[in-house]
Amino acid sequence: HKNLQLLSSGQIELAKMLLEMGQSHLFEHWADPGVDDEEKKGFFDQVDRLNSSYPGGLASYVKSARQLLADSQAGKNPFDGFTPSVPKGEVLTFGDEDFINFEEAGIREAQKAAFVLVAGGLGERLGYNGIKVALPAETASGTCFLQYYIESILALQEASCRLVQGGCQTRIPFVIMTSDDTHARTVELLESNSYFGMEPAQVKLLKQEKVACLDDNDARLAVEPRNKYRIQTKPHGHGDVHALLFSSGLLKIWHDAGLRWVLFFQDTNGLLFKAIPASLGVSSTRQYHVNSLAVPRRAKEAIGGITKLTHADGRTMVINVEYNQLDPLLRATGQVDGDVNDETGFSPFPGNINQLILELGPYIEELTKTGGAIKEFVNPKYKDASKTSFKSSTRLECMMQDYPKTLPPSARVGFTVMDAWLAYAPVKNSPEDASKVPKGNPYHSATSGEMAIYRANSLILRKAGVQVANPVQQVFNGQEVEVWPRITWKPKWGPTFAEIKRKVCGNCIISQSSTMVIKGRNVFLEDLSLDGALLINAVEDAEIKVRGSVQNKGWILENIDYKDASVPEQLRIRGFRINKVEQFEKNYSEPGKFSLEP
Ligand code: UGB
C-alpha cells in the first residue's frame, strides 16, 4: 500500500488482479517508496508482458495451474477413460508410383503453403552452447540447418511456380518462432548471411514469451531467486506457436492471399524436406485438416507415438502420446507388456516427428474459438510422496502437436508414415547420452544426423539408378554408424525424386570413400565414375553435363574426441572432421551450357 502512489492506473489494475489471484506474497518484501522504484516499475512491465502474452491473461494461467496441479497431486490420469489403439494412416514407400504422384500433387500445392519453424528451444539435451539452427546439418558442404530450410523452401517455391503457365510471383512465407534464448542469435544468423537468399520480407520472426513459475500447489508465482522484484519464468513449450501465429494476424493475411496450408517443423532435422512434397500431396489428396508426419518407431524410443484414443463415451481422437506416457497408458489399459516392438521389430505406434501440416481454413476457424490456447500439462518434481511441495519451481507447458485435442470429431486428422532414413534424423542428444542409447535405437546425435544425410542421398541416388557403393561401419564419439559416400546437393538440384531422376543418367558409379558436393541447379550426371572428391559450384543458369572419371585422394574422415576442447564445439559433438586431402573442383559463374569431362 505504501507504494500505491508510485503506480499508474494500469499498474494498480495489475496489482489488484495479482492480489485477487492470491499472489500477495509477491509484494511482501517491497522496499518503501524512494527505494528500488525503477525495479518496481520493471516488475509491472514484466507482469504486463506475462498477462498480455498468455491467452486469457495471468488470471487464466493461475486458474489452469491450480486445476492441473490438483489433478497431478491426485495422480489423475490425463487419459482417463481412453483406450489406445493403433490408428490408420497413409504409409508411403519412397520412389514408388504413389510416392511420385503424391510428390507431384505436393509440389502443385507448395505455392499455397506457409512454413513455420519452432526454434525457441536451446536444446539442453544436446549440450551445445549456440542456437541449434546455426549448426551444420552436414560438414561436407557446411550448410547449417537454417540455410538448408530456407533453400528448401525456395526450391519448393521455384518448382511449384514452374507448374504455373508463365511462372508465378509467389513468395512462400516463412515464420520462425524464437524465444529470448534464441531470438538475437537467429536474427544475427539471418542478417549476416543475407537471409540465405530469401527475400527478407518473406521471413517473419515471432518471439515466444516465457511463463511464470509456480512454487506450490496453490499456484503461488515464484519470485526470482536473485531479484525480489521479478517473477521467475521458464519456457512454456512449442505449443505457443499457435497463439502467436493467431495473435500476429498472419493467418488472416495468408488466408486472404489464397494460401491453404501451414507446415510446422522443428529445428534440427536435415532430412525433413525430402518428405515434404509427398506429405503435402497426402494432405491435399486425402483432404486432411491435420496431417502429422511419422516414422516407424522402436518401442520406448524418445519420440511420441501417434495413437488413436477412444473414450468410453464414444469420442475418438488421433493424437501424439508422449514417449513417457505411452508405456504406462498401454499397461493401464490391459496391454500388460506396455510399449513393445511387434514382429516387424518396431512399435505398432508410428513415431511422431512433430512435422504438422494444417489446412489453413479449418485452422483459423478453430483458433478463432480457442485464441490458439493449447491443452497444457504440468510436470512438478515433488519433494516426497505427499506431493505437497516441489524440489524446484514448476510451470505449465504445452506442445504444438496437441493442437488436435480441442478439435470436433468431424475434423479430418490423419498422418503419413515415411521411411525414417528419408524423413527423420534430428540432432538432440549429446555424445555422452547418444553413446548410451540401446543398440538398434537411433542416436539422434550430431554424428548420426550428419551420417543420415549421406545415407539418404546415397539411397536416393541408388533408387535413381546410380551404383553407390555399400557403407562401412565406423565409430565416432562411441556411436557405431554407417558411413556412406558423403553426397550432398543444394535443394534446388533435387526438390523431388522425379527431378533427381531427371538429373542422372547412363552408368554412374560412386565409391564408398567418395565425396560429392553439388552446389548448382542444372548439373546433370551422365556416366560419371567417382572415386575421390568432386565439387561443382554453378550459378543457376549454368547447365553442366558431367561425364567420365574423377579419381583423386579425396576427403577423409578423421576421428576427434568430443572432450578435446581445442576443437570447435560444432565438430566435437560429431566426433569427426573432414580432412580435405584432394578434390576435383569446378566453378561456373556465368550462364551457358557446359560439358565437364575430367
Ligand atoms: N521449442 C520451442 O520453440 N519452444 C520451446 O519452448 C520448446 C521447444 P525438442 P521435445 O521430434 O523427436 C518433441 O526439445 O519437445 C522447439 C515432440 O514433443 O527438440 O522433447 C525447439 O526449438 C515429441 O513428440 O523436442 O519433443 C525444437 O525445434 C517428438 O516428436 C522443437 O520445439 C520429438 O520432438 C522440439 O523441441 C522429436
mmCIF file of C-alpha atoms and ligand atoms in Angstrom, residues 117-123 125 132 177 179 208 235-238 240 265-268 302-305 320 322-323 352-354 399-401 424 426 428 444, ligand 1:
data_model
loop_
_atom_site.group_PDB
_atom_site.id
_atom_site.type_symbol
_atom_site.label_atom_id
_atom_site.label_comp_id
_atom_site.label_asym_id
_atom_site.label_seq_id
_atom_site.Cartn_x
_atom_site.Cartn_y
_atom_site.Cartn_z
ATOM 1 C CA LEU A 117 9.827 -23.308 -37.783
ATOM 2 C CA VAL A 118 9.713 -23.611 -33.997
ATOM 3 C CA ALA A 119 13.151 -22.630 -32.823
ATOM 4 C CA GLY A 120 12.710 -21.251 -29.333
ATOM 5 C CA GLY A 121 14.382 -24.187 -27.600
ATOM 6 C CA LEU A 122 18.026 -24.247 -26.669
ATOM 7 C CA GLY A 123 18.391 -27.988 -26.770
ATOM 8 C CA ARG A 125 19.911 -32.368 -24.182
ATOM 9 C CA LYS A 132 20.743 -25.258 -32.977
ATOM 10 C CA MET A 177 9.303 -18.802 -33.632
ATOM 11 C CA SER A 179 12.441 -17.106 -27.640
ATOM 12 C CA GLN A 208 7.509 -16.537 -27.606
ATOM 13 C CA PRO A 235 9.709 -21.769 -21.367
ATOM 14 C CA HIS A 236 6.118 -22.767 -21.995
ATOM 15 C CA GLY A 237 6.891 -25.154 -24.863
ATOM 16 C CA HIS A 238 6.487 -25.243 -28.618
ATOM 17 C CA ASP A 240 2.947 -21.389 -28.047
ATOM 18 C CA PHE A 265 8.668 -28.146 -38.286
ATOM 19 C CA GLN A 266 11.463 -28.391 -35.701
ATOM 20 C CA ASP A 267 14.977 -27.016 -35.503
ATOM 21 C CA THR A 268 17.317 -29.880 -36.441
ATOM 22 C CA ALA A 302 12.258 -40.961 -27.147
ATOM 23 C CA ILE A 303 9.724 -39.741 -29.686
ATOM 24 C CA GLY A 304 5.987 -39.588 -29.159
ATOM 25 C CA GLY A 305 3.660 -42.255 -30.605
ATOM 26 C CA ASN A 320 0.522 -37.857 -30.208
ATOM 27 C CA GLU A 322 4.495 -38.524 -25.471
ATOM 28 C CA TYR A 323 7.082 -41.240 -25.084
ATOM 29 C CA ASN A 352 5.708 -38.556 -34.190
ATOM 30 C CA ILE A 353 8.412 -36.414 -35.757
ATOM 31 C CA ASN A 354 6.473 -33.276 -34.990
ATOM 32 C CA MET A 399 3.118 -28.869 -27.178
ATOM 33 C CA MET A 400 2.282 -27.878 -30.733
ATOM 34 C CA GLN A 401 1.166 -31.409 -31.648
ATOM 35 C CA TYR A 424 13.917 -38.057 -39.760
ATOM 36 C CA PRO A 426 17.208 -34.910 -35.545
ATOM 37 C CA LYS A 428 19.091 -33.733 -29.997
ATOM 38 C CA HIS A 444 19.666 -38.642 -32.613
HETATM 39 N N1 UGB B 1 10.840 -25.402 -28.901
HETATM 40 C C1 UGB B 1 10.366 -24.108 -28.929
HETATM 41 O O1 UGB B 1 10.307 -23.469 -29.989
HETATM 42 N N2 UGB B 1 9.967 -23.559 -27.759
HETATM 43 C C2 UGB B 1 10.003 -24.210 -26.574
HETATM 44 O O2 UGB B 1 9.603 -23.632 -25.546
HETATM 45 C C3 UGB B 1 10.492 -25.538 -26.570
HETATM 46 C C4 UGB B 1 10.905 -26.108 -27.750
HETATM 47 P P1 UGB B 1 12.773 -30.521 -28.512
HETATM 48 P P2 UGB B 1 10.771 -32.328 -27.428
HETATM 49 O O3 UGB B 1 10.888 -34.855 -32.804
HETATM 50 O O4 UGB B 1 11.854 -36.305 -31.590
HETATM 51 C C5 UGB B 1 9.323 -33.093 -29.491
HETATM 52 O O5 UGB B 1 13.212 -30.145 -27.161
HETATM 53 O O6 UGB B 1 9.862 -31.176 -27.094
HETATM 54 C C6 UGB B 1 11.229 -26.024 -30.181
HETATM 55 C C7 UGB B 1 7.934 -33.702 -29.513
HETATM 56 O O7 UGB B 1 7.204 -33.145 -28.406
HETATM 57 O O8 UGB B 1 13.780 -30.815 -29.565
HETATM 58 O O9 UGB B 1 11.436 -33.085 -26.359
HETATM 59 C C8 UGB B 1 12.659 -26.471 -30.254
HETATM 60 O O10 UGB B 1 13.496 -25.402 -30.635
HETATM 61 C C9 UGB B 1 7.958 -35.226 -29.436
HETATM 62 O O11 UGB B 1 6.652 -35.736 -29.605
HETATM 63 O O12 UGB B 1 11.835 -31.822 -28.500
HETATM 64 O O13 UGB B 1 9.967 -33.400 -28.266
HETATM 65 C C10 UGB B 1 12.579 -27.599 -31.267
HETATM 66 O O14 UGB B 1 12.621 -27.094 -32.573
HETATM 67 C C11 UGB B 1 8.880 -35.808 -30.502
HETATM 68 O O15 UGB B 1 8.223 -35.811 -31.716
HETATM 69 C C12 UGB B 1 11.178 -28.183 -31.032
HETATM 70 O O16 UGB B 1 10.444 -27.201 -30.330
HETATM 71 C C13 UGB B 1 10.218 -35.074 -30.544
HETATM 72 O O17 UGB B 1 10.071 -33.634 -30.567
HETATM 73 C C14 UGB B 1 11.181 -29.505 -30.268
HETATM 74 O O18 UGB B 1 11.851 -29.372 -29.029
HETATM 75 C C15 UGB B 1 11.020 -35.448 -31.751
#
